[in-house]
Short mmCIF file of C-alpha atoms in Angstrom, two decimals:
data_model
loop_
_atom_site.label_atom_id
_atom_site.label_comp_id
_atom_site.label_asym_id
_atom_site.label_seq_id
_atom_site.Cartn_x
_atom_site.Cartn_y
_atom_site.Cartn_z
CA MET A 1 -102.13 -190.08 6.83
CA GLY A 2 -103.46 -193.57 7.45
CA GLU A 3 -102.12 -193.34 10.96
CA PHE A 4 -103.94 -190.05 11.46
CA LEU A 5 -107.19 -191.51 10.17
CA SER A 6 -106.96 -194.57 12.38
CA MET A 7 -106.68 -192.36 15.50
CA GLY A 8 -104.82 -195.02 17.40
CA GLY A 9 -107.60 -197.52 16.75
CA TYR A 10 -110.37 -195.09 17.74
CA GLY A 11 -110.96 -193.80 14.20
CA TRP A 12 -114.59 -195.01 14.04
CA TYR A 13 -115.58 -193.12 17.18
CA VAL A 14 -113.61 -189.96 16.48
CA TRP A 15 -114.69 -189.61 12.86
CA MET A 16 -118.30 -190.54 13.51
CA SER A 17 -118.38 -187.69 16.04
CA TYR A 18 -116.67 -185.13 13.87
CA GLY A 19 -118.44 -186.34 10.75
CA ALA A 20 -121.86 -185.97 12.36
CA CYS A 21 -121.03 -182.46 13.50
CA ALA A 22 -119.77 -181.49 10.04
CA VAL A 23 -122.80 -182.99 8.32
CA ALA A 24 -125.21 -181.39 10.80
CA ILE A 25 -123.70 -177.91 10.48
CA ALA A 26 -123.58 -178.22 6.68
CA ALA A 27 -127.19 -179.41 6.64
CA GLU A 28 -128.28 -176.52 8.82
CA PHE A 29 -126.47 -174.10 6.52
CA VAL A 30 -128.12 -175.57 3.41
CA ALA A 31 -131.53 -175.62 5.13
CA LEU A 32 -131.14 -171.97 6.09
CA ARG A 33 -130.30 -170.98 2.52
CA ALA A 34 -133.24 -172.96 1.19
CA ARG A 35 -135.55 -171.34 3.73
CA ARG A 36 -134.35 -167.89 2.73
CA ARG A 37 -134.88 -168.66 -0.95
CA ARG A 38 -138.38 -169.94 -0.23
CA ALA A 39 -139.16 -166.88 1.89
CA LEU A 40 -137.96 -164.58 -0.90
CA ASP A 41 -140.07 -166.42 -3.46
CA ASP A 42 -143.14 -166.13 -1.25
CA ALA A 43 -142.42 -162.49 -0.49
CA GLN A 44 -142.23 -161.82 -4.19
CA ALA A 45 -145.43 -163.71 -4.94
CA SER A 46 -147.36 -161.77 -2.32
CA GLY A 47 -145.43 -158.54 -2.88
CA VAL A 48 -146.48 -158.13 -6.49
CA ASP A 49 -150.10 -157.42 -5.72
CA ALA A 50 -149.40 -155.52 -2.52
CA GLU A 51 -150.31 -151.93 -3.26
CA PRO A 52 -147.94 -150.17 -0.81
CA LEU A 53 -145.01 -151.34 -2.96
CA ARG A 54 -144.52 -147.93 -4.49
CA ALA A 55 -144.62 -146.13 -1.17
CA GLY A 56 -141.93 -148.46 0.18
CA ALA A 57 -139.78 -148.20 -2.91
CA ALA A 58 -139.83 -144.42 -2.71
CA ARG A 59 -138.18 -144.55 0.70
CA MET B 1 -128.29 -143.99 25.91
CA ALA B 2 -126.88 -143.01 22.57
CA ILE B 3 -128.28 -146.12 20.90
CA ASN B 4 -132.00 -146.16 20.35
CA TRP B 5 -132.78 -149.79 21.10
CA TYR B 6 -136.40 -149.45 20.06
CA ARG B 7 -135.26 -148.62 16.57
CA TYR B 8 -133.38 -151.91 16.38
CA ALA B 9 -136.34 -153.77 17.84
CA SER B 10 -138.21 -153.24 14.58
CA PRO B 11 -137.88 -156.20 12.21
CA ALA B 12 -137.47 -153.86 9.25
CA THR B 13 -134.45 -152.20 10.86
CA PHE B 14 -132.97 -155.39 12.23
CA TYR B 15 -133.21 -157.30 8.95
CA PRO B 16 -130.27 -155.53 7.22
CA VAL B 17 -128.28 -155.44 10.49
CA ALA B 18 -128.64 -159.21 10.84
CA GLY B 19 -127.72 -159.53 7.19
CA ARG B 20 -124.37 -157.85 7.87
CA LEU B 21 -123.72 -159.60 11.20
CA ALA B 22 -124.56 -163.18 10.18
CA PRO B 23 -121.77 -163.69 7.61
CA ALA B 24 -119.30 -162.04 9.98
CA PHE B 25 -120.16 -164.47 12.74
CA GLY B 26 -120.15 -167.32 10.24
CA ALA B 27 -116.62 -166.37 9.17
CA LEU B 28 -115.53 -166.09 12.80
CA ALA B 29 -116.97 -169.55 13.45
CA ALA B 30 -115.02 -170.98 10.51
CA ILE B 31 -111.76 -169.33 11.63
CA PHE B 32 -112.14 -170.49 15.21
CA ALA B 33 -113.13 -173.99 14.11
CA ALA B 34 -110.04 -174.21 11.89
CA ALA B 35 -107.82 -173.00 14.74
CA GLY B 36 -109.52 -175.30 17.23
CA LEU B 37 -109.15 -178.33 14.98
CA TRP B 38 -105.50 -177.45 14.45
CA ILE B 39 -104.90 -177.27 18.19
CA GLY B 40 -107.04 -180.33 18.84
CA PHE B 41 -105.49 -182.64 16.28
CA ALA B 42 -102.01 -181.27 15.58
CA LEU B 43 -100.82 -179.75 18.85
CA ALA B 44 -102.71 -181.40 21.73
CA PRO B 45 -100.91 -184.53 22.95
CA THR B 46 -102.42 -187.99 23.13
CA ASP B 47 -104.21 -188.60 26.41
CA ALA B 48 -102.44 -191.04 28.71
CA THR B 49 -105.53 -193.04 29.68
CA GLN B 50 -107.95 -192.56 26.78
CA GLY B 51 -105.55 -192.48 23.85
CA GLU B 52 -106.85 -190.61 20.81
CA ALA B 53 -110.51 -191.18 21.69
CA TYR B 54 -110.47 -188.19 24.02
CA ARG B 55 -110.22 -185.89 20.97
CA ILE B 56 -114.01 -186.15 20.76
CA ILE B 57 -113.99 -183.69 23.67
CA PHE B 58 -113.31 -180.86 21.22
CA VAL B 59 -116.77 -181.24 19.70
CA HIS B 60 -118.61 -182.85 22.60
CA VAL B 61 -118.08 -180.22 25.28
CA PRO B 62 -118.75 -177.20 23.01
CA THR B 63 -122.02 -178.67 21.72
CA ALA B 64 -123.10 -179.64 25.25
CA TRP B 65 -122.35 -176.15 26.53
CA MET B 66 -124.17 -174.52 23.64
CA ALA B 67 -127.19 -176.78 24.12
CA MET B 68 -127.60 -175.36 27.62
CA PHE B 69 -126.57 -171.81 26.79
CA VAL B 70 -128.86 -171.46 23.78
CA TYR B 71 -131.81 -172.50 25.94
CA LEU B 72 -130.99 -169.72 28.39
CA VAL B 73 -130.70 -167.19 25.58
CA MET B 74 -133.99 -168.44 24.11
CA ALA B 75 -135.65 -168.01 27.51
CA PHE B 76 -134.17 -164.50 27.76
CA TRP B 77 -135.67 -163.46 24.41
CA SER B 78 -138.93 -165.13 25.39
CA ALA B 79 -139.06 -163.09 28.60
CA LEU B 80 -138.45 -159.89 26.62
CA ALA B 81 -141.11 -160.92 24.13
CA LEU B 82 -143.68 -161.41 26.88
CA ALA B 83 -142.71 -158.38 28.93
CA PHE B 84 -142.62 -155.85 26.10
CA ASN B 85 -144.80 -157.66 23.59
CA ALA B 86 -141.78 -157.37 21.28
CA ARG B 87 -142.16 -159.17 17.99
CA LEU B 88 -138.47 -159.26 17.16
CA SER B 89 -137.62 -160.86 20.52
CA ALA B 90 -140.12 -163.62 19.86
CA MET B 91 -138.63 -164.13 16.41
CA MET B 92 -135.17 -164.43 17.96
CA ALA B 93 -136.46 -167.07 20.35
CA GLN B 94 -138.06 -168.88 17.43
CA ALA B 95 -134.80 -168.70 15.47
CA LEU B 96 -132.75 -170.12 18.33
CA ALA B 97 -134.82 -173.22 19.05
CA PRO B 98 -133.75 -175.38 16.07
CA THR B 99 -130.08 -174.54 16.54
CA GLY B 100 -130.31 -175.35 20.25
CA ALA B 101 -132.01 -178.65 19.48
CA LEU B 102 -129.27 -179.44 16.98
CA MET B 103 -126.59 -178.71 19.57
CA ALA B 104 -128.32 -180.97 22.11
CA ALA B 105 -128.60 -183.75 19.52
CA LEU B 106 -124.93 -183.40 18.58
CA ALA B 107 -123.89 -183.41 22.24
CA LEU B 108 -125.78 -186.68 22.70
CA TRP B 109 -124.40 -188.19 19.50
CA THR B 110 -120.78 -187.30 20.24
CA GLY B 111 -121.30 -188.33 23.84
CA ALA B 112 -122.42 -191.76 22.67
CA PHE B 113 -119.37 -192.14 20.44
CA TRP B 114 -117.14 -191.01 23.27
CA GLY B 115 -118.87 -193.25 25.77
CA ARG B 116 -118.41 -196.42 23.73
CA PRO B 117 -114.57 -196.50 23.87
CA THR B 118 -114.28 -195.04 27.38
CA TRP B 119 -117.27 -196.58 29.22
CA GLY B 120 -117.80 -199.55 26.91
CA THR B 121 -121.34 -198.51 25.96
CA TYR B 122 -122.95 -196.07 23.56
CA TRP B 123 -125.59 -195.04 26.01
CA ALA B 124 -125.09 -194.84 29.74
CA TRP B 125 -127.66 -193.34 32.08
CA ASP B 126 -125.10 -190.77 33.07
CA ALA B 127 -126.56 -187.70 34.74
CA ARG B 128 -125.31 -185.27 32.11
CA MET B 129 -126.39 -187.36 29.12
CA THR B 130 -129.82 -187.96 30.62
CA SER B 131 -130.28 -184.26 31.38
CA THR B 132 -129.22 -183.36 27.86
CA LEU B 133 -131.76 -185.81 26.45
CA ILE B 134 -134.52 -184.15 28.47
CA LEU B 135 -133.24 -180.75 27.33
CA LEU B 136 -133.59 -181.97 23.76
CA PHE B 137 -137.20 -182.96 24.50
CA LEU B 138 -137.83 -179.46 25.86
CA TYR B 139 -136.47 -177.92 22.65
CA LEU B 140 -138.59 -180.27 20.54
CA GLY B 141 -141.64 -179.35 22.60
CA VAL B 142 -141.15 -175.65 21.88
CA ILE B 143 -140.64 -176.36 18.17
CA ALA B 144 -143.68 -178.64 18.03
CA LEU B 145 -145.89 -176.10 19.82
CA ARG B 146 -144.77 -173.46 17.33
CA GLY B 147 -145.64 -175.77 14.45
CA ALA B 148 -149.09 -176.57 15.83
CA ILE B 149 -150.30 -172.96 16.14
CA ASP B 150 -151.20 -171.16 12.94
CA ASP B 151 -151.44 -167.62 14.25
CA PRO B 152 -147.83 -166.44 14.62
CA ARG B 153 -148.60 -163.92 17.37
CA ARG B 154 -150.31 -166.55 19.48
CA ALA B 155 -147.46 -168.98 18.76
CA ASP B 156 -144.96 -166.34 19.87
CA ARG B 157 -146.54 -165.89 23.24
CA ALA B 158 -147.41 -169.54 23.85
CA CYS B 159 -143.84 -170.61 23.03
CA ALA B 160 -142.48 -167.83 25.25
CA VAL B 161 -144.51 -169.10 28.21
CA LEU B 162 -143.39 -172.66 27.53
CA ALA B 163 -139.74 -171.63 27.18
CA LEU B 164 -139.88 -169.75 30.48
CA VAL B 165 -141.57 -172.61 32.30
CA GLY B 166 -138.90 -174.89 30.85
CA ALA B 167 -136.12 -172.52 31.92
CA VAL B 168 -137.40 -172.54 35.50
CA ASN B 169 -137.52 -176.32 35.36
CA VAL B 170 -134.13 -176.94 33.76
CA PRO B 171 -132.11 -176.48 36.99
CA ILE B 172 -134.62 -178.64 38.89
CA ILE B 173 -134.42 -181.32 36.21
CA TYR B 174 -130.61 -181.26 36.28
CA PHE B 175 -130.62 -181.48 40.07
CA SER B 176 -133.14 -184.32 40.13
CA VAL B 177 -131.29 -186.34 37.50
CA GLN B 178 -128.04 -185.84 39.43
CA TRP B 179 -129.84 -187.03 42.57
CA TRP B 180 -131.25 -190.05 40.78
CA ASN B 181 -127.83 -190.86 39.36
CA THR B 182 -126.06 -190.82 42.71
CA LEU B 183 -128.81 -192.94 44.27
CA HIS B 184 -128.33 -195.62 41.63
CA GLN B 185 -124.56 -195.92 41.60
CA GLY B 186 -124.89 -199.44 40.19
CA ALA B 187 -123.14 -198.94 36.88
CA THR B 188 -119.70 -197.52 37.61
CA VAL B 189 -119.69 -194.70 35.14
CA SER B 190 -117.34 -191.95 36.18
CA LEU B 191 -115.72 -189.44 33.95
CA THR B 192 -111.95 -189.73 34.09
CA ALA B 193 -111.11 -186.65 32.06
CA ALA B 194 -111.37 -184.07 34.80
CA PRO B 195 -108.26 -184.24 37.05
CA LYS B 196 -105.47 -182.58 35.13
CA MET B 197 -106.11 -181.60 31.59
CA ALA B 198 -103.15 -180.52 29.51
CA SER B 199 -103.36 -176.80 28.83
CA LEU B 200 -103.39 -177.43 25.08
CA MET B 201 -106.45 -179.65 25.47
CA LEU B 202 -108.17 -176.92 27.43
CA ALA B 203 -107.18 -174.33 24.84
CA GLY B 204 -108.54 -176.48 22.02
CA MET B 205 -111.78 -176.96 23.89
CA LEU B 206 -112.20 -173.24 24.53
CA VAL B 207 -111.41 -172.26 20.95
CA MET B 208 -113.87 -174.84 19.65
CA SER B 209 -116.46 -173.55 22.12
CA PHE B 210 -116.09 -170.08 20.65
CA ALA B 211 -116.49 -171.58 17.18
CA ALA B 212 -119.74 -173.29 18.27
CA TRP B 213 -120.95 -170.09 19.91
CA PHE B 214 -120.29 -167.99 16.80
CA TRP B 215 -121.97 -170.60 14.65
CA CYS B 216 -125.07 -170.52 16.83
CA ILE B 217 -125.19 -166.73 16.53
CA ALA B 218 -124.72 -166.86 12.75
CA ALA B 219 -127.34 -169.58 12.28
CA ALA B 220 -129.85 -167.77 14.50
CA LEU B 221 -129.33 -164.51 12.61
CA TRP B 222 -129.74 -166.19 9.24
CA ARG B 223 -132.85 -167.93 10.47
CA VAL B 224 -134.33 -164.79 11.97
CA ARG B 225 -133.87 -163.07 8.60
CA ALA B 226 -135.85 -165.82 6.91
CA ILE B 227 -138.50 -165.63 9.65
CA ILE B 228 -138.80 -161.86 9.20
CA LEU B 229 -139.25 -162.32 5.46
CA GLU B 230 -141.89 -165.00 6.01
CA ARG B 231 -143.85 -162.91 8.48
CA GLU B 232 -143.54 -159.52 6.83
CA ARG B 233 -144.13 -160.59 3.28
CA GLY B 234 -146.55 -158.31 1.56
CA SER B 235 -145.32 -155.33 3.57
CA ALA B 236 -143.95 -152.38 1.69
CA TRP B 237 -140.43 -152.58 3.03
CA VAL B 238 -140.05 -156.24 2.04
CA ALA B 239 -141.36 -155.52 -1.43
CA ALA B 240 -138.82 -152.70 -1.71
CA LEU B 241 -135.85 -154.87 -0.72
CA PRO B 242 -133.22 -155.17 -3.45
CA GLU B 243 -133.25 -158.99 -3.18
CA THR B 244 -136.98 -159.26 -3.83
CA ASN B 245 -136.81 -156.78 -6.70
CA LEU B 246 -133.77 -158.36 -8.30
CA ARG B 247 -135.54 -161.68 -8.42
CA ALA B 248 -138.58 -160.10 -10.00
CA ALA B 249 -136.51 -158.80 -12.89
CA MET C 1 -145.00 -162.94 36.47
CA ALA C 2 -147.99 -161.26 37.98
CA GLY C 3 -151.50 -162.21 37.01
CA ARG C 4 -152.28 -159.03 35.20
CA ARG C 5 -155.74 -158.13 36.38
CA GLU C 6 -156.99 -154.63 36.20
CA GLY C 7 -159.01 -153.73 39.25
CA ASP C 8 -159.20 -156.08 42.13
CA ASP C 9 -155.95 -157.95 42.59
CA GLY C 10 -154.72 -158.30 46.12
CA GLU C 11 -158.23 -158.67 47.44
CA PRO C 12 -158.28 -162.01 49.29
CA GLY C 13 -162.03 -162.38 49.06
CA GLY C 14 -161.87 -162.36 45.28
CA VAL C 15 -159.17 -164.99 45.24
CA LEU C 16 -161.04 -167.41 47.47
CA ALA C 17 -164.38 -166.74 45.83
CA GLY C 18 -162.96 -167.37 42.37
CA LEU C 19 -161.16 -170.51 43.49
CA GLY C 20 -164.21 -171.87 45.25
CA TRP C 21 -166.54 -171.09 42.39
CA ALA C 22 -164.33 -172.84 39.82
CA LEU C 23 -163.75 -175.78 42.14
CA ALA C 24 -167.45 -176.28 42.78
CA ARG C 25 -168.30 -175.91 39.12
CA ASP C 26 -165.70 -178.43 37.93
CA LEU C 27 -166.59 -180.92 40.66
CA ARG C 28 -170.25 -180.66 39.67
CA LEU C 29 -169.29 -181.29 36.05
CA ALA C 30 -167.10 -184.22 37.09
CA VAL C 31 -169.95 -185.85 38.99
CA ARG C 32 -172.16 -185.48 35.95
CA THR C 33 -169.56 -187.20 33.75
CA ARG C 34 -168.39 -189.70 36.36
CA SER C 35 -168.05 -192.52 33.85
CA GLU C 36 -165.03 -190.68 32.46
CA LEU C 37 -163.47 -190.71 35.90
CA ALA C 38 -163.99 -194.43 36.08
CA VAL C 39 -162.29 -194.77 32.71
CA GLN C 40 -159.20 -192.98 34.02
CA LEU C 41 -158.97 -195.22 37.06
CA LEU C 42 -159.42 -198.29 34.87
CA PHE C 43 -156.68 -197.00 32.63
CA TYR C 44 -154.37 -196.75 35.64
CA ALA C 45 -155.24 -200.26 36.78
CA ILE C 46 -154.71 -201.72 33.30
CA VAL C 47 -151.34 -200.02 32.72
CA VAL C 48 -150.16 -201.31 36.09
CA THR C 49 -151.31 -204.81 35.13
CA LEU C 50 -149.58 -204.75 31.74
CA PHE C 51 -146.03 -204.39 33.07
CA PRO C 52 -145.72 -207.77 34.78
CA LEU C 53 -147.28 -209.37 31.69
CA ALA C 54 -144.73 -207.63 29.47
CA THR C 55 -141.77 -208.53 31.68
CA THR C 56 -141.94 -211.17 34.39
CA PRO C 57 -144.05 -212.13 37.40
CA GLU C 58 -140.85 -212.78 39.34
CA ARG C 59 -141.21 -211.23 42.78
CA THR C 60 -137.83 -209.58 43.32
CA LEU C 61 -137.92 -207.93 39.91
CA LEU C 62 -141.48 -206.71 40.41
CA MET C 63 -140.49 -205.19 43.75
CA THR C 64 -137.66 -203.34 42.03
CA MET C 65 -139.79 -202.11 39.14
CA GLY C 66 -142.94 -201.52 41.16
CA PRO C 67 -142.46 -197.96 42.40
CA GLY C 68 -141.38 -196.76 38.96
CA VAL C 69 -144.24 -198.49 37.18
CA LEU C 70 -146.83 -197.17 39.64
CA TRP C 71 -145.46 -193.65 39.20
CA VAL C 72 -145.31 -193.79 35.41
CA ALA C 73 -148.89 -195.05 35.39
CA ALA C 74 -149.87 -192.12 37.63
CA LEU C 75 -148.21 -189.68 35.19
CA LEU C 76 -150.07 -191.20 32.25
CA ALA C 77 -153.41 -191.23 34.07
CA SER C 78 -152.96 -187.57 34.97
CA LEU C 79 -152.00 -186.77 31.38
CA LEU C 80 -155.04 -188.59 30.00
CA SER C 81 -157.50 -186.25 31.68
CA LEU C 82 -155.59 -182.99 31.14
CA PRO C 83 -157.11 -181.98 27.76
CA ARG C 84 -160.53 -181.77 29.43
CA MET C 85 -159.35 -179.22 31.95
CA PHE C 86 -160.00 -176.18 29.76
CA ALA C 87 -161.32 -177.57 26.48
CA LEU C 88 -164.93 -178.06 27.65
CA ASP C 89 -165.05 -174.55 29.11
CA GLN C 90 -163.68 -173.12 25.93
CA ALA C 91 -166.21 -174.99 23.81
CA ASP C 92 -169.23 -173.55 25.65
CA GLY C 93 -167.75 -170.08 26.09
CA THR C 94 -167.40 -170.29 29.87
CA LEU C 95 -163.65 -169.80 29.66
CA GLU C 96 -164.16 -166.43 28.01
CA GLN C 97 -166.44 -165.39 30.86
CA MET C 98 -163.91 -166.60 33.41
CA ALA C 99 -161.24 -164.40 31.84
CA LEU C 100 -163.62 -161.42 31.97
CA SER C 101 -164.89 -162.08 35.48
CA PRO C 102 -163.95 -159.77 38.35
CA TRP C 103 -162.18 -162.63 40.11
CA PRO C 104 -158.47 -163.00 39.33
CA LEU C 105 -157.98 -165.60 36.61
CA PRO C 106 -155.10 -167.37 38.44
CA ALA C 107 -157.53 -168.02 41.33
CA ILE C 108 -160.12 -169.52 38.99
CA VAL C 109 -157.41 -171.61 37.34
CA SER C 110 -156.27 -172.77 40.79
CA GLY C 111 -159.79 -173.95 41.50
CA LYS C 112 -159.84 -175.91 38.26
CA ILE C 113 -156.44 -177.43 39.06
CA LEU C 114 -157.65 -178.45 42.51
CA ALA C 115 -160.73 -180.02 40.96
CA HIS C 116 -158.55 -181.88 38.47
CA TRP C 117 -156.44 -183.27 41.30
CA LEU C 118 -159.46 -184.25 43.40
CA THR C 119 -161.02 -186.12 40.49
CA THR C 120 -157.94 -187.76 38.94
CA GLY C 121 -154.96 -187.46 41.30
CA LEU C 122 -156.65 -188.39 44.55
CA PRO C 123 -158.31 -191.56 43.19
CA VAL C 124 -154.91 -192.71 41.95
CA VAL C 125 -153.42 -192.06 45.40
CA LEU C 126 -156.18 -194.15 46.94
CA LEU C 127 -155.89 -196.94 44.39
CA ALA C 128 -152.07 -197.11 44.60
CA PRO C 129 -151.87 -199.33 47.74
CA LEU C 130 -153.86 -202.00 45.98
CA ALA C 131 -151.67 -201.80 42.90
CA ALA C 132 -148.58 -201.82 45.15
CA LEU C 133 -149.71 -205.13 46.63
CA GLN C 134 -149.66 -206.60 43.11
CA TYR C 135 -145.98 -205.68 43.00
CA GLY C 136 -145.22 -207.20 46.37
CA LEU C 137 -144.33 -203.97 48.15
CA ASP C 138 -144.48 -204.15 51.94
CA GLY C 139 -146.24 -201.86 54.40
CA GLU C 140 -143.58 -199.20 54.83
CA ALA C 141 -142.89 -198.97 51.11
CA ILE C 142 -146.60 -198.62 50.43
CA ALA C 143 -146.93 -195.86 53.02
CA VAL C 144 -144.07 -193.92 51.42
CA LEU C 145 -145.48 -194.54 47.94
CA VAL C 146 -148.83 -193.12 48.98
CA ALA C 147 -147.21 -190.17 50.74
CA GLY C 148 -145.12 -189.45 47.66
CA LEU C 149 -148.13 -189.69 45.36
CA ALA C 150 -150.15 -187.45 47.67
CA LEU C 151 -147.45 -184.78 47.43
CA GLY C 152 -146.52 -185.40 43.80
CA THR C 153 -149.81 -185.81 41.93
CA PRO C 154 -150.90 -182.21 42.72
CA ILE C 155 -147.66 -181.06 41.05
CA LEU C 156 -148.67 -183.07 38.00
CA SER C 157 -152.03 -181.29 37.89
CA LEU C 158 -150.34 -177.89 38.37
CA LEU C 159 -147.73 -178.35 35.64
CA GLY C 160 -150.24 -180.11 33.44
CA ALA C 161 -152.56 -177.11 33.61
CA ILE C 162 -149.90 -175.00 31.91
CA GLY C 163 -149.59 -177.54 29.10
CA ALA C 164 -153.36 -177.92 28.80
CA ALA C 165 -153.79 -174.15 28.48
CA LEU C 166 -150.96 -173.81 25.96
CA THR C 167 -152.38 -176.53 23.70
CA LEU C 168 -155.96 -175.26 23.95
CA GLY C 169 -157.64 -175.60 20.58
CA VAL C 170 -154.37 -176.44 18.88
CA ARG C 171 -153.83 -179.01 16.13
CA GLY C 172 -153.04 -182.47 17.55
CA ALA C 173 -153.39 -181.18 21.10
CA GLY C 174 -153.32 -184.56 22.85
CA GLY C 175 -149.96 -185.79 21.61
CA LEU C 176 -148.45 -182.33 21.81
CA LEU C 177 -149.57 -182.02 25.41
CA ALA C 178 -147.67 -185.20 26.28
CA LEU C 179 -144.53 -183.88 24.58
CA LEU C 180 -144.74 -180.58 26.46
CA VAL C 181 -145.64 -181.87 29.87
CA LEU C 182 -143.87 -185.21 30.34
CA PRO C 183 -140.31 -183.75 30.37
CA LEU C 184 -141.46 -181.31 33.07
CA TYR C 185 -142.73 -184.26 35.12
CA VAL C 186 -139.26 -185.80 35.32
CA PRO C 187 -138.26 -184.37 38.73
CA VAL C 188 -141.58 -185.47 40.27
CA LEU C 189 -141.08 -188.96 38.91
CA ILE C 190 -137.52 -189.14 40.19
CA PHE C 191 -138.25 -187.91 43.70
CA GLY C 192 -141.51 -189.84 43.99
CA ALA C 193 -140.26 -193.21 42.80
CA GLY C 194 -136.91 -192.52 44.48
CA ALA C 195 -138.64 -192.17 47.84
CA VAL C 196 -139.85 -195.77 47.70
CA ASP C 197 -136.45 -196.96 46.47
CA ALA C 198 -134.75 -195.11 49.32
CA VAL C 199 -136.97 -196.78 51.88
CA ARG C 200 -136.39 -200.20 50.35
CA ALA C 201 -132.64 -199.50 50.46
CA GLY C 202 -132.97 -198.58 54.15
CA LEU C 203 -132.04 -194.94 53.59
CA GLY C 204 -135.25 -193.25 54.68
CA ALA C 205 -137.46 -191.20 52.39
CA ASP C 206 -137.40 -187.90 54.28
CA ALA C 207 -135.20 -186.08 51.78
CA ASN C 208 -137.25 -187.20 48.77
CA LEU C 209 -140.55 -186.34 50.40
CA SER C 210 -139.26 -182.94 51.56
CA LEU C 211 -138.15 -182.16 48.01
CA LEU C 212 -141.57 -183.18 46.70
CA GLY C 213 -143.21 -180.95 49.31
CA ALA C 214 -140.98 -178.02 48.36
CA GLY C 215 -141.77 -178.67 44.72
CA LEU C 216 -145.47 -178.67 45.49
CA ILE C 217 -145.24 -175.27 47.22
CA VAL C 218 -143.23 -173.73 44.38
CA ALA C 219 -145.54 -175.19 41.74
CA ALA C 220 -148.66 -174.07 43.61
CA LEU C 221 -147.31 -170.53 43.81
CA GLY C 222 -146.11 -170.32 40.20
CA ALA C 223 -148.08 -172.63 37.95
CA PRO C 224 -151.53 -170.98 38.29
CA PHE C 225 -150.08 -167.69 37.03
CA ALA C 226 -148.33 -169.34 34.09
CA ALA C 227 -151.48 -171.32 33.26
CA ALA C 228 -153.64 -168.21 33.55
CA SER C 229 -151.43 -166.26 31.15
CA ALA C 230 -151.50 -169.25 28.79
CA VAL C 231 -155.31 -169.22 28.94
CA ARG C 232 -155.31 -165.53 28.03
CA ILE C 233 -152.99 -166.22 25.11
CA ALA C 234 -155.29 -168.98 23.89
CA LEU C 235 -158.35 -166.75 24.14
CA ASP C 236 -157.26 -163.80 22.00
#
């Protein structure tokens, strides 16, 4: 395991690369979820007083 | 002819479609990434000249490819948005920009960490790295222009024009940077990976490229869903969505 | 990308009339506000003077840096005056009238671009030999520098017009304009400064200058249409 992590002495470079990619993708995923939640909250806030609600719900 | 594309061009129709597609592409990305990492770390042999450092290729090349490819796709949606005044196309272009910028940034970052052990420096004015940096600036320009315009319809069209102008310029920029790089051959930076790559290395790279591609699709679809919600809030169909109603209860 | 005009496209008289009218109008305006032109030239001269102070007055190094510095200063000087290209017309409502006029909008925009080059690009081209002397460039290098600037600065005005139209009336337009336009200037910078480097290396600048000329033709044929559609987007 230690041998795998050391990557033949190149561990710093290899894991900084892969780590950054993992962190970036995870961060994008979290940011997307947060944005969706925010959008839903806003949609709800503005949807309550929107009168065509009933017409849409009847669809 | 059987498919009515105009039906899918409506945000209200596309929203649930994207909702079904995005997790599927996300799952595909995860599967391909797992397979690619397995090939890249467990099966692919150590490189004769670069040792284990070359394994950065499995994230570097896919992100670099996606950085370029996403820009082309963004320009394609921008062209559709301008030509047909299609709102959904503009939203797709808007959804792609941050993911493309992220890919360009990751390509630069992994390139730096690959360059240090192989070239002896984190940053070299290599033609590809320099072009990717300028590509990142182009992405950031589109994102910044979007952020500076309040009216979404105006932002759609302005960003579409900018993306198209950028797309016309990208090949010229790549050519000019290549030209500049060959003129100044001072620093001897040449990539040694090319000649004969073991087939397992190539396989790992391709599988990881598919993983990156699927991730970009999934991220863009998730983002476009959020964008649709943001823009269409207050409309009847958004108010009638199960997710907005569930949260009200 | 066609300049979508309703009635009269393809009529050469309309194109030239629109171009000439906009050119004359912007030149008249420029003469009236000539102190601003002087400010741009001063800006160019000062930027060029700052580099040796920030680095070294050593001759060989200055000769190496010179072409690049003179070109970067030209980019910045061009950028400095870009926001004015459409903003004044928008403020007094003239831009709206231009968009409604019977002349094709790309022709009017071309006239404005030409005026921008004549008032900001051309002075820089003329001032460059003096600045080049400060950097110890010799006669042939100066000739190529001037030729490159003469071909390249119109491209800066053409591409800049697109950015100026896109950022019209937008929050933080000045900084945003730089972010949008400077990456697009990269090829011009490379071929322009590269031409002088090539001459100094004894390679001849023909290839660089031909590429700049080709770029100028392509930009002149494409940019006015993109800028015109950006103006329309900004107006409605």
